[in-house]
Amino acid sequence: MTTAQQSAPSAPAGLRERKKRRTRDALLRAALVLFVSQGYEQTTVDEITEAVDVSQRTFFRYFANKEEAAFAVQDLVEQHFVAALRARPAAEGPLLAMRNAVLCSWATVGEAIAEMVPVDLYMRTYQLIESTPALLAVHLRRSTELEEKIARLIAEREGLDVEADPRPRVAVAAFSGVMRVTGRLWGQGEDTSVEAIRRLTERYLDQIAPALAADWR
Amino acid sequence: MTTAQQSAPSAPAGLRERKKRRTRDALLRAALVLFVSQGYEQTTVDEITEAVDVSQRTFFRYFANKEEAAFAVQDLVEQHFVAALRARPAAEGPLLAMRNAVLCSWATVGEAIAEMVPVDLYMRTYQLIESTPALLAVHLRRSTELEEKIARLIAEREGLDVEADPRPRVAVAAFSGVMRVTGRLWGQGEDTSVEAIRRLTERYLDQIAPALAADWR
DNA sequence: TGTGAACTGTCAGTCGCTGTCAATAGCCTG
DNA sequence: CAGGCTATTGACAGCGACTGACAGTTCACA
C-alpha cells in the first residue's frame, strides 16, 4: 500500500500522475543528497522542501516521516531480493536458495536503482544508514520484518508450518545475521564496489558451518 | 559512562547522591508504569515528570531521551549476560558457552532487576518494547552493539583476531539471531514466565544445526 | 560559616509531525 | 467547451521531544 507504486515507471498516465511522480522523485533526490552531504540529523525537512520549492506539508504527504525518504531505495532492493528468492528452483535447499538469491539479485538491482536515483547516491545512502544510529535502528527493524517474510517463504518452499517447525525462522535468522554483519563491514570498509560486498558475502556465508562447530581448534 | 552508576546500590554515600538516586528511580518507575499502562507514545514526558513532581528539564538530565528510560532495566540484564559469559570455563566451545551463559544468567537476573523495579514491571516493559515499533528499532540497534561486544569476547576466549577470522562474528550473529526470534515469540505468547522463555530458547537453539543442513527432508 | 560546585526550575526556542481549511489545478461529464 | 468534481497543495496553528541559557537552591568541604 505504501510501497510499489513506482512499479510501472514507463506508464504515461495522466498529467496529474506524472506531476506527482516528479515531485516525489525530486523530494527523494534532494533529501538523499542533503542527507549524504551534511548528515541525516543535520538536515531539516524545511531544507529539503526549500530545495524543491514545495511546502513542508507536501513532504509529509509523500513520506510518512523523514526516515521513510532515507529508505525508499532500500525498499526496492529488498523487494528485488524477495523476487530473486521466489525464482529459485524448488530443488535448492533453504540456505543455498537464499545464498544464490542474494548473489543473483546483486547482479541486477543496479538498473532498478538507477531508475530512481544515481547508483552511487544509493551506495552512500546505505553507508549513511549504517553509520547513523537513528537510521540504523530503523534499518534493523525493517530487516526483521523482511526476515519474517522470508521465513514464511522458505517454509512454503519446504511445505512446512512456520509456527510449528522452528527451522525456517532459525535458518533465516542465522542467514540474515550473517548478512547484516557483512553489510556493516562493507559500509565501514573503503571498497564500495558491488564486487566487494559480493566477495565478503560469499566468504562469510561459507563460515556458517565452521562457526557453529562445537570446537574451533 | 552512561551506564553502571547503579552498580553499588548499597553504598551509603552523601545525602546528595542518595537524593539523586531516589529521583532517578522515581522517574524510572513512573515512566515504566505509564508506558506499560497507556503505551509508550501515548505517554508524555510531562506526564512522567508531573507524577514525580519535577520539571521536564530534570527528566532530560537523568535520561538522554525518552527511550533511554525504557531501556534502563534491559541494560542491566545485558550486563548480567556478559558477566555470565565471562564466567564460563574456557574449555566450553563458543556456542555452548553462549548457550549456558543465557540459561545461567536467567536464573539470577531476577534479584538484580528487583533492586531497581518490580520484576513483572520489567516483563511487561519487555513486551512493550517488542510491540512498539519505535522501541523495537532501538532495541535491535542496542542488540547489535551487544553482539559486537560478545564477538570480541568470544574471539578473545579462542585466542583469535575478530577482524581476521569471520567465525566469532558469524557464530554470534547466528546465535543472537535465534535469541531475537525466541524473544519475539515469547513476547507474543501468553506464558510470560521465565520458565517459558527458557524452554523456548533451548528448543530453538537445538534447531540451529538441523536448520543449517543442506536438505531438511 | 562561607564559598564553590552540583542540581534544579524556568523560559525561550528549534524541529519533527499533524489537523484544518481554503485555494488551485487536472479531469470528466454533459 | 463550460462547469462542476476531486485530488493536490499551501498557509497556519498547534503538540510534543529536546536543547541552551540563566538564575536560584542546596549540599559538600575547607
CSV table of C-alpha atoms (C1' of nucleotides) in Angstrom, one decimal:
chain,number,residue,atom,x,y,z
A,1,MET,CA,0.0,0.0,0.0
A,2,THR,CA,2.7,2.4,0.9
A,3,THR,CA,5.2,0.8,-1.5
A,4,ALA,CA,5.1,-0.4,-5.0
A,5,GLN,CA,3.5,2.5,-6.9
A,6,GLN,CA,6.8,3.2,-8.7
A,7,SER,CA,6.4,-0.2,-10.2
A,8,ALA,CA,5.4,0.7,-13.8
A,9,PRO,CA,7.8,3.7,-14.4
A,10,SER,CA,7.1,3.9,-18.1
A,11,ALA,CA,3.3,4.1,-17.9
A,12,PRO,CA,2.4,7.5,-19.3
A,13,ALA,CA,-0.8,8.0,-17.3
A,14,GLY,CA,-2.3,11.5,-16.8
A,15,LEU,CA,-0.6,14.8,-16.3
A,16,ARG,CA,-1.6,14.7,-12.7
A,17,GLU,CA,0.2,11.3,-12.0
A,18,ARG,CA,3.3,12.4,-13.8
A,19,LYS,CA,3.5,15.6,-11.9
A,20,LYS,CA,3.1,13.7,-8.6
A,21,ARG,CA,5.8,11.3,-9.6
A,22,ARG,CA,8.2,14.2,-10.5
A,23,THR,CA,7.5,15.9,-7.1
A,24,ARG,CA,8.2,12.7,-5.2
A,25,ASP,CA,11.4,12.0,-7.2
A,26,ALA,CA,12.6,15.5,-6.7
A,27,LEU,CA,11.9,15.3,-2.9
A,28,LEU,CA,13.6,12.0,-2.7
A,29,ARG,CA,16.7,13.0,-4.6
A,30,ALA,CA,17.0,16.3,-2.7
A,31,ALA,CA,16.6,14.5,0.6
A,32,LEU,CA,19.3,11.9,-0.2
A,33,VAL,CA,21.7,14.4,-1.5
A,34,LEU,CA,21.3,16.6,1.6
A,35,PHE,CA,21.5,13.6,3.9
A,36,VAL,CA,24.6,12.3,2.4
A,37,SER,CA,26.4,15.7,2.1
A,38,GLN,CA,25.7,17.1,5.6
A,39,GLY,CA,24.3,14.2,7.6
A,40,TYR,CA,20.8,13.0,8.3
A,41,GLU,CA,20.1,14.8,11.6
A,42,GLN,CA,21.7,18.0,10.4
A,43,THR,CA,19.3,18.1,7.5
A,44,THR,CA,16.0,19.8,8.2
A,45,VAL,CA,12.8,18.9,6.4
A,46,ASP,CA,12.5,22.6,5.6
A,47,GLU,CA,15.8,22.5,3.8
A,48,ILE,CA,14.6,19.6,1.7
A,49,THR,CA,11.3,21.3,0.7
A,50,GLU,CA,13.1,24.6,0.1
A,51,ALA,CA,15.4,22.8,-2.3
A,52,VAL,CA,12.4,21.5,-4.2
A,53,ASP,CA,10.3,24.6,-3.6
A,54,VAL,CA,7.3,23.0,-2.1
A,55,SER,CA,5.7,23.4,1.3
A,56,GLN,CA,6.8,21.3,4.3
A,57,ARG,CA,3.4,19.8,4.4
A,58,THR,CA,3.8,18.4,1.0
A,59,PHE,CA,6.9,16.4,2.1
A,60,PHE,CA,4.8,14.7,4.7
A,61,ARG,CA,2.2,13.8,2.2
A,62,TYR,CA,4.7,11.8,0.2
A,63,PHE,CA,6.7,10.4,3.1
A,64,ALA,CA,5.2,9.4,6.4
A,65,ASN,CA,8.3,10.7,8.1
A,66,LYS,CA,11.9,11.9,7.5
A,67,GLU,CA,13.2,8.3,7.7
A,68,GLU,CA,11.0,7.0,5.1
A,69,ALA,CA,12.8,9.1,2.5
A,70,ALA,CA,16.1,7.5,3.5
A,71,PHE,CA,14.7,4.0,3.0
A,72,ALA,CA,12.8,4.4,-0.3
A,73,VAL,CA,15.6,2.9,-2.3
A,74,GLN,CA,16.4,0.2,0.2
A,75,ASP,CA,12.8,-0.9,-0.1
A,76,LEU,CA,13.3,-1.5,-3.8
A,77,VAL,CA,16.5,-3.5,-3.1
A,78,GLU,CA,14.7,-5.7,-0.7
A,79,GLN,CA,11.8,-6.4,-3.0
A,80,HIS,CA,14.3,-7.4,-5.6
A,81,PHE,CA,15.8,-10.0,-3.3
A,82,VAL,CA,12.5,-11.5,-2.4
A,83,ALA,CA,11.7,-11.8,-6.1
A,84,ALA,CA,15.0,-13.5,-6.7
A,85,LEU,CA,14.3,-15.9,-3.9
A,86,ARG,CA,10.9,-16.8,-5.3
A,87,ALA,CA,12.6,-17.6,-8.6
A,88,ARG,CA,15.0,-20.1,-7.1
A,89,PRO,CA,14.3,-23.7,-8.2
A,90,ALA,CA,12.5,-25.8,-5.5
A,91,ALA,CA,15.2,-28.3,-5.6
A,92,GLU,CA,17.7,-26.0,-3.9
A,93,GLY,CA,17.8,-26.3,-0.1
A,94,PRO,CA,16.9,-23.3,2.0
A,95,LEU,CA,20.4,-22.0,2.7
A,96,LEU,CA,21.6,-22.5,-0.8
A,97,ALA,CA,18.5,-20.8,-2.2
A,98,MET,CA,19.0,-17.7,0.0
A,99,ARG,CA,22.6,-17.6,-0.9
A,100,ASN,CA,22.0,-17.8,-4.6
A,101,ALA,CA,19.2,-15.3,-4.3
A,102,VAL,CA,21.4,-12.6,-2.8
A,103,LEU,CA,24.2,-13.2,-5.2
A,104,CYS,CA,21.9,-13.2,-8.2
A,105,SER,CA,19.9,-10.1,-7.2
A,106,TRP,CA,23.0,-8.0,-6.8
A,107,ALA,CA,23.8,-8.7,-10.4
A,108,THR,CA,20.6,-6.9,-11.5
A,109,VAL,CA,19.5,-4.4,-8.8
A,110,GLY,CA,21.7,-1.8,-10.3
A,111,GLU,CA,19.4,-1.0,-13.2
A,112,ALA,CA,16.3,-0.9,-10.9
A,113,ILE,CA,18.0,1.6,-8.6
A,114,ALA,CA,19.2,3.8,-11.5
A,115,GLU,CA,15.6,4.4,-12.5
A,116,MET,CA,15.1,6.2,-9.2
A,117,VAL,CA,18.4,7.8,-8.2
A,118,PRO,CA,22.1,7.6,-9.3
A,119,VAL,CA,23.5,4.3,-8.1
A,120,ASP,CA,26.4,5.8,-6.1
A,121,LEU,CA,24.0,8.1,-4.3
A,122,TYR,CA,22.3,4.9,-3.1
A,123,MET,CA,25.7,3.4,-2.0
A,124,ARG,CA,26.5,6.5,0.0
A,125,THR,CA,23.0,6.5,1.5
A,126,TYR,CA,23.5,2.9,2.6
A,127,GLN,CA,26.7,3.8,4.4
A,128,LEU,CA,24.9,6.7,6.0
A,129,ILE,CA,22.2,4.4,7.3
A,130,GLU,CA,24.8,2.1,8.8
A,131,SER,CA,26.6,5.0,10.5
A,132,THR,CA,23.6,7.0,11.8
A,133,PRO,CA,22.2,5.4,15.0
A,134,ALA,CA,18.7,6.6,14.4
A,135,LEU,CA,18.7,5.2,10.8
A,136,LEU,CA,20.5,2.0,11.8
A,137,ALA,CA,17.8,1.3,14.3
A,138,VAL,CA,15.0,1.7,11.8
A,139,HIS,CA,17.0,-0.4,9.3
A,140,LEU,CA,17.3,-3.3,11.7
A,141,ARG,CA,13.6,-3.2,12.5
A,142,ARG,CA,12.8,-3.2,8.8
A,143,SER,CA,15.2,-6.1,8.4
A,144,THR,CA,13.3,-8.2,10.9
A,145,GLU,CA,10.1,-7.6,9.1
A,146,LEU,CA,11.8,-8.8,5.9
A,147,GLU,CA,13.1,-11.8,7.8
A,148,GLU,CA,9.7,-12.8,8.8
A,149,LYS,CA,8.5,-12.6,5.2
A,150,ILE,CA,11.5,-14.7,4.1
A,151,ALA,CA,10.9,-17.3,6.8
A,152,ARG,CA,7.3,-17.8,5.6
A,153,LEU,CA,8.6,-18.1,2.0
A,154,ILE,CA,11.1,-20.7,3.0
A,155,ALA,CA,8.5,-22.6,5.0
A,156,GLU,CA,6.3,-22.6,2.0
A,157,ARG,CA,9.0,-23.9,-0.3
A,158,GLU,CA,9.6,-26.8,2.1
A,159,GLY,CA,6.0,-27.4,2.7
A,160,LEU,CA,6.3,-26.6,6.5
A,161,ASP,CA,4.3,-24.7,9.0
A,162,VAL,CA,6.3,-21.7,10.3
A,163,GLU,CA,4.6,-21.7,13.7
A,164,ALA,CA,5.2,-25.4,14.2
A,165,ASP,CA,8.7,-26.0,12.9
A,166,PRO,CA,11.5,-23.7,14.2
A,167,ARG,CA,13.9,-24.4,11.4
A,168,PRO,CA,12.6,-21.8,8.9
A,169,ARG,CA,13.0,-19.0,11.3
A,170,VAL,CA,16.2,-20.3,12.7
A,171,ALA,CA,17.8,-20.7,9.3
A,172,VAL,CA,16.7,-17.2,8.2
A,173,ALA,CA,17.9,-15.7,11.5
A,174,ALA,CA,21.3,-17.2,11.1
A,175,PHE,CA,21.4,-16.3,7.4
A,176,SER,CA,20.4,-12.7,7.9
A,177,GLY,CA,22.6,-12.3,10.9
A,178,VAL,CA,25.5,-13.0,8.7
A,179,MET,CA,24.1,-10.7,6.0
A,180,ARG,CA,23.9,-7.9,8.5
A,181,VAL,CA,27.5,-8.4,9.6
A,182,THR,CA,28.7,-8.3,6.0
A,183,GLY,CA,26.6,-5.2,5.3
A,184,ARG,CA,28.1,-3.4,8.2
A,185,LEU,CA,31.7,-4.4,7.4
A,186,TRP,CA,31.2,-3.3,3.8
A,187,GLY,CA,29.8,0.0,4.9
A,188,GLN,CA,32.9,0.5,7.1
A,189,GLY,CA,35.5,-0.6,4.5
A,190,GLU,CA,36.7,1.6,1.7
A,191,ASP,CA,35.9,-0.6,-1.3
A,192,THR,CA,32.3,0.3,-2.0
A,193,SER,CA,32.0,-1.7,-5.2
A,194,VAL,CA,29.4,-4.4,-5.7
A,195,GLU,CA,32.2,-6.8,-6.2
A,196,ALA,CA,33.5,-6.1,-2.8
A,197,ILE,CA,30.3,-6.9,-0.9
A,198,ARG,CA,29.8,-10.0,-3.1
A,199,ARG,CA,33.2,-11.4,-2.1
A,200,LEU,CA,32.6,-10.5,1.5
A,201,THR,CA,29.2,-12.2,1.5
A,202,GLU,CA,30.5,-15.4,0.0
A,203,ARG,CA,33.4,-15.6,2.4
A,204,TYR,CA,31.2,-15.1,5.4
A,205,LEU,CA,28.4,-17.4,4.3
A,206,ASP,CA,31.0,-20.1,3.9
A,207,GLN,CA,31.9,-19.7,7.5
A,208,ILE,CA,28.4,-20.5,8.9
A,209,ALA,CA,29.0,-24.3,9.2
A,210,PRO,CA,32.6,-24.0,10.6
A,211,ALA,CA,31.5,-21.3,13.1
A,212,LEU,CA,28.8,-23.5,14.5
A,213,ALA,CA,31.1,-26.4,15.1
A,214,ALA,CA,31.5,-27.4,18.8
A,215,ASP,CA,35.2,-26.9,18.7
A,216,TRP,CA,37.1,-24.4,16.5
A,217,ARG,CA,40.5,-25.9,17.0
B,1,MET,CA,29.8,6.2,31.1
B,2,THR,CA,26.1,6.4,30.7
B,3,THR,CA,25.6,3.1,32.4
B,4,ALA,CA,26.7,1.4,35.5
B,5,GLN,CA,26.3,4.0,38.2
B,6,GLN,CA,23.6,1.9,39.8
B,7,SER,CA,26.3,-0.7,40.4
B,8,ALA,CA,26.8,-0.3,44.1
B,9,PRO,CA,23.3,0.1,45.3
B,10,SER,CA,24.1,-0.3,49.0
B,11,ALA,CA,26.8,2.4,49.2
B,12,PRO,CA,25.6,5.0,51.6
B,13,ALA,CA,27.4,7.9,50.1
B,14,GLY,CA,26.4,11.5,50.7
B,15,LEU,CA,22.9,12.9,51.0
B,16,ARG,CA,23.2,14.4,47.6
B,17,GLU,CA,23.9,11.0,45.9
B,18,ARG,CA,21.0,9.3,47.7
B,19,LYS,CA,18.7,12.1,46.7
B,20,LYS,CA,19.8,11.8,43.1
B,21,ARG,CA,19.3,8.1,43.1
B,22,ARG,CA,15.9,8.5,44.5
B,23,THR,CA,14.9,11.0,41.9
B,24,ARG,CA,16.2,8.7,39.1
B,25,ASP,CA,14.5,5.7,40.5
B,26,ALA,CA,11.2,7.5,40.9
B,27,LEU,CA,11.4,8.9,37.3
B,28,LEU,CA,12.2,5.4,36.0
B,29,ARG,CA,9.4,3.7,37.8
B,30,ALA,CA,6.9,6.3,36.9
B,31,ALA,CA,8.0,6.2,33.3
B,32,LEU,CA,7.7,2.4,33.1
B,33,VAL,CA,4.4,2.3,34.8
B,34,LEU,CA,2.9,4.9,32.5
B,35,PHE,CA,4.5,3.3,29.4
B,36,VAL,CA,3.0,-0.2,30.1
B,37,SER,CA,-0.3,1.1,31.2
B,38,GLN,CA,-1.1,3.5,28.4
B,39,GLY,CA,1.6,2.9,25.8
B,40,TYR,CA,4.9,4.5,25.1
B,41,GLU,CA,4.0,7.1,22.5
B,42,GLN,CA,0.8,8.0,24.4
B,43,THR,CA,2.9,8.9,27.4
B,44,THR,CA,4.3,12.4,27.6
B,45,VAL,CA,7.5,13.3,29.3
B,46,ASP,CA,5.4,16.0,31.1
B,47,GLU,CA,3.1,13.3,32.5
B,48,ILE,CA,6.1,11.4,33.9
B,49,THR,CA,7.6,14.5,35.5
B,50,GLU,CA,4.3,15.5,36.9
B,51,ALA,CA,3.9,12.1,38.5
B,52,VAL,CA,7.2,12.6,40.2
B,53,ASP,CA,6.8,16.4,40.6
B,54,VAL,CA,10.0,17.6,39.0
B,55,SER,CA,10.5,19.8,36.0
B,56,GLN,CA,10.6,18.3,32.5
B,57,ARG,CA,14.2,19.6,32.2
B,58,THR,CA,15.2,17.3,35.1
B,59,PHE,CA,14.0,14.2,33.3
B,60,PHE,CA,16.4,15.0,30.5
B,61,ARG,CA,19.2,15.4,32.9
B,62,TYR,CA,18.8,11.8,34.0
B,63,PHE,CA,17.8,10.3,30.7
B,64,ALA,CA,19.3,11.4,27.4
B,65,ASN,CA,15.9,10.8,25.8
B,66,LYS,CA,12.5,9.2,26.4
B,67,GLU,CA,13.7,5.9,25.1
B,68,GLU,CA,16.6,5.6,27.5
B,69,ALA,CA,14.2,5.3,30.4
B,70,ALA,CA,12.6,2.3,28.6
B,71,PHE,CA,15.9,0.5,28.3
B,72,ALA,CA,17.4,1.2,31.7
B,73,VAL,CA,16.5,-2.3,33.1
B,74,GLN,CA,17.3,-4.1,29.8
B,75,ASP,CA,20.7,-2.6,30.2
B,76,LEU,CA,21.2,-4.4,33.4
B,77,VAL,CA,20.0,-7.7,32.0
B,78,GLU,CA,22.5,-7.4,29.2
B,79,GLN,CA,25.4,-6.7,31.5
B,80,HIS,CA,24.3,-9.7,33.5
B,81,PHE,CA,24.6,-11.9,30.4
B,82,VAL,CA,28.0,-10.6,29.6
B,83,ALA,CA,29.2,-11.3,33.1
B,84,ALA,CA,27.8,-14.9,32.9
B,85,LEU,CA,29.6,-15.4,29.6
B,86,ARG,CA,32.9,-14.2,31.0
B,87,ALA,CA,32.4,-16.7,33.8
B,88,ARG,CA,32.1,-19.7,31.5
B,89,PRO,CA,35.1,-22.1,31.6
B,90,ALA,CA,37.5,-21.8,28.7
B,91,ALA,CA,37.0,-25.4,27.9
B,92,GLU,CA,33.5,-24.8,26.6
B,93,GLY,CA,33.2,-24.2,22.9
B,94,PRO,CA,31.8,-20.8,21.7
B,95,LEU,CA,28.2,-21.9,21.1
B,96,LEU,CA,28.0,-24.0,24.2
B,97,ALA,CA,29.4,-21.2,26.3
B,98,MET,CA,26.8,-18.7,25.0
B,99,ARG,CA,24.0,-21.2,25.5
B,100,ASN,CA,25.0,-21.8,29.1
B,101,ALA,CA,25.5,-18.2,29.7
B,102,VAL,CA,21.9,-17.3,28.8
B,103,LEU,CA,20.4,-20.1,30.7
B,104,CYS,CA,22.5,-19.4,33.7
B,105,SER,CA,22.0,-15.7,33.8
B,106,TRP,CA,18.2,-16.0,33.6
B,107,ALA,CA,18.4,-18.0,36.8
B,108,THR,CA,19.9,-15.0,38.7
B,109,VAL,CA,18.9,-11.8,36.9
B,110,GLY,CA,15.7,-11.7,38.9
B,111,GLU,CA,17.2,-10.4,42.0
B,112,ALA,CA,19.3,-7.8,40.2
B,113,ILE,CA,16.2,-6.5,38.5
B,114,ALA,CA,14.2,-6.4,41.7
B,115,GLU,CA,16.6,-3.9,43.1
B,116,MET,CA,15.5,-1.4,40.5
B,117,VAL,CA,11.9,-2.2,39.8
B,118,PRO,CA,9.3,-4.9,40.4
B,119,VAL,CA,10.2,-7.9,38.2
B,120,ASP,CA,6.8,-8.1,36.5
B,121,LEU,CA,7.0,-4.5,35.5
B,122,TYR,CA,10.2,-5.4,33.7
B,123,MET,CA,8.5,-8.3,32.0
B,124,ARG,CA,5.7,-6.0,30.7
B,125,THR,CA,8.2,-3.4,29.7
B,126,TYR,CA,10.0,-6.0,27.6
B,127,GLN,CA,6.8,-7.0,25.9
B,128,LEU,CA,6.1,-3.3,25.3
B,129,ILE,CA,9.5,-2.9,23.6
B,130,GLU,CA,8.8,-5.8,21.3
B,131,SER,CA,5.5,-4.5,20.3
B,132,THR,CA,6.3,-0.8,19.9
B,133,PRO,CA,8.0,-0.1,16.6
B,134,ALA,CA,10.0,2.9,17.8
B,135,LEU,CA,11.3,0.9,20.8
B,136,LEU,CA,11.8,-2.3,18.9
B,137,ALA,CA,14.1,-0.4,16.5
B,138,VAL,CA,16.2,0.9,19.3
B,139,HIS,CA,16.3,-2.5,20.9
B,140,LEU,CA,17.7,-4.0,17.8
B,141,ARG,CA,20.3,-1.4,17.4
B,142,ARG,CA,21.4,-1.9,21.0
B,143,SER,CA,21.4,-5.6,20.4
B,144,THR,CA,23.9,-5.3,17.6
B,145,GLU,CA,26.2,-3.3,19.8
B,146,LEU,CA,26.0,-6.0,22.3
B,147,GLU,CA,26.7,-8.6,19.6
B,148,GLU,CA,29.9,-6.8,18.7
B,149,LYS,CA,31.0,-6.9,22.3
B,150,ILE,CA,30.2,-10.6,22.6
B,151,ALA,CA,32.0,-11.4,19.3
B,152,ARG,CA,35.2,-9.7,20.7
B,153,LEU,CA,34.8,-11.7,23.9
B,154,ILE,CA,34.4,-15.0,22.0
B,155,ALA,CA,37.4,-14.2,19.9
B,156,GLU,CA,39.4,-13.5,23.0
B,157,ARG,CA,38.4,-16.8,24.6
B,158,GLU,CA,39.5,-18.6,21.5
B,159,GLY,CA,42.6,-16.5,21.0
B,160,LEU,CA,41.5,-15.2,17.6
B,161,ASP,CA,41.5,-11.9,15.8
B,162,VAL,CA,37.9,-10.7,15.2
B,163,GLU,CA,38.9,-8.7,12.2
B,164,ALA,CA,40.8,-11.6,10.6
B,165,ASP,CA,38.6,-14.6,11.4
B,166,PRO,CA,34.9,-14.4,10.5
B,167,ARG,CA,33.9,-17.2,12.8
B,168,PRO,CA,33.4,-15.2,16.0
B,169,ARG,CA,31.1,-12.7,14.3
B,170,VAL,CA,29.3,-15.4,12.3
B,171,ALA,CA,28.7,-17.6,15.4
B,172,VAL,CA,27.4,-14.6,17.4
B,173,ALA,CA,25.2,-13.5,14.6
B,174,ALA,CA,23.6,-16.9,14.3
B,175,PHE,CA,23.3,-17.2,18.0
B,176,SER,CA,21.7,-13.9,18.6
B,177,GLY,CA,19.5,-14.2,15.6
B,178,VAL,CA,18.0,-17.1,17.2
B,179,MET,CA,17.8,-15.3,20.6
B,180,ARG,CA,15.9,-12.5,19.0
B,181,VAL,CA,13.4,-14.9,17.4
B,182,THR,CA,12.7,-16.5,20.8
B,183,GLY,CA,12.5,-13.2,22.5
B,184,ARG,CA,9.9,-12.1,20.0
B,185,LEU,CA,7.9,-15.3,20.2
B,186,TRP,CA,7.9,-15.1,24.0
B,187,GLY,CA,6.7,-11.5,23.9
B,188,GLN,CA,3.8,-12.6,21.7
B,189,GLY,CA,2.9,-15.7,23.6
B,190,GLU,CA,0.8,-15.6,26.7
B,191,ASP,CA,3.1,-17.5,29.1
B,192,THR,CA,5.3,-14.8,30.4
B,193,SER,CA,7.2,-16.9,32.9
B,194,VAL,CA,10.9,-17.2,32.9
B,195,GLU,CA,10.5,-20.9,32.6
B,196,ALA,CA,8.7,-20.3,29.3
B,197,ILE,CA,11.4,-18.4,27.6
B,198,ARG,CA,14.0,-20.8,29.0
B,199,ARG,CA,12.2,-23.7,27.3
B,200,LEU,CA,11.7,-21.8,24.1
B,201,THR,CA,15.4,-20.8,24.0
B,202,GLU,CA,16.6,-24.4,24.5
B,203,ARG,CA,14.2,-25.7,21.8
B,204,TYR,CA,15.3,-23.1,19.3
B,205,LEU,CA,19.0,-23.3,20.0
B,206,ASP,CA,18.8,-27.1,19.4
B,207,GLN,CA,17.5,-26.4,16.0
B,208,ILE,CA,20.5,-24.4,14.8
B,209,ALA,CA,22.4,-27.3,13.4
B,210,PRO,CA,19.4,-29.0,11.8
B,211,ALA,CA,18.2,-25.8,10.3
B,212,LEU,CA,21.6,-25.2,8.5
B,213,ALA,CA,21.7,-28.7,7.0
B,214,ALA,CA,21.6,-28.6,3.2
B,215,ASP,CA,18.4,-30.7,3.0
B,216,TRP,CA,15.6,-30.7,5.5
B,217,ARG,CA,13.9,-33.8,4.3
C,1,DT,C1',30.4,29.6,58.3
C,2,DG,C1',31.2,30.8,54.0
C,3,DT,C1',32.3,29.6,49.2
C,4,DG,C1',32.3,26.7,45.2
C,5,DA,C1',30.1,23.2,42.8
C,6,DA,C1',26.1,20.3,41.9
C,7,DC,C1',21.2,20.1,41.0
C,8,DT,C1',17.1,22.1,39.7
C,9,DG,C1',13.5,25.1,37.7
C,10,DT,C1',12.0,28.5,34.3
C,11,DC,C1',11.9,30.3,29.9
C,12,DA,C1',12.5,30.6,25.2
C,13,DG,C1',13.4,28.4,21.0
C,14,DT,C1',14.1,24.5,17.3
C,15,DC,C1',12.5,20.7,14.8
C,16,DG,C1',9.5,16.7,13.5
C,17,DC,C1',5.0,15.9,12.7
C,18,DT,C1',-0.4,16.5,12.4
C,19,DG,C1',-5.0,18.7,11.7
C,20,DT,C1',-7.7,22.1,9.3
C,21,DC,C1',-9.2,24.9,5.7
C,22,DA,C1',-9.2,27.4,1.7
C,23,DA,C1',-7.2,27.9,-3.0
C,24,DT,C1',-5.7,25.8,-7.2
C,25,DA,C1',-5.5,22.7,-11.0
C,26,DG,C1',-6.2,18.4,-13.7
C,27,DC,C1',-10.2,15.6,-15.0
C,28,DC,C1',-14.6,14.3,-16.6
C,29,DT,C1',-19.5,14.9,-17.9
C,30,DG,C1',-23.0,17.0,-20.3
D,1,DC,C1',-16.2,23.9,-24.2
D,2,DA,C1',-18.5,25.2,-19.7
D,3,DG,C1',-18.9,23.9,-15.3
D,4,DG,C1',-18.6,21.1,-11.5
D,5,DC,C1',-15.9,17.4,-9.0
D,6,DT,C1',-12.0,16.0,-6.6
D,7,DA,C1',-7.1,15.4,-6.0
D,8,DT,C1',-3.2,18.0,-4.6
D,9,DT,C1',-1.2,21.8,-2.4
D,10,DG,C1',0.0,25.9,0.7
D,11,DA,C1',-0.7,28.5,4.8
D,12,DC,C1',-1.4,28.4,9.5
D,13,DA,C1',-1.8,26.8,14.1
D,14,DG,C1',-0.5,23.6,17.5
D,15,DC,C1',1.6,19.5,20.1
D,16,DG,C1',5.5,17.1,21.9
D,17,DA,C1',10.5,15.9,22.2
D,18,DC,C1',14.5,18.0,23.1
D,19,DT,C1',18.3,21.9,24.0
D,20,DG,C1',20.6,26.0,25.6
D,21,DA,C1',21.0,29.8,28.8
D,22,DC,C1',20.4,31.8,33.1
D,23,DA,C1',19.2,32.1,37.9
D,24,DG,C1',18.0,30.1,42.4
D,25,DT,C1',18.8,26.2,46.0
D,26,DT,C1',21.1,23.0,48.3
D,27,DC,C1',24.7,20.1,49.6
D,28,DA,C1',30.0,19.5,50.4
D,29,DC,C1',34.1,20.8,52.1
D,30,DA,C1',37.7,23.7,53.7
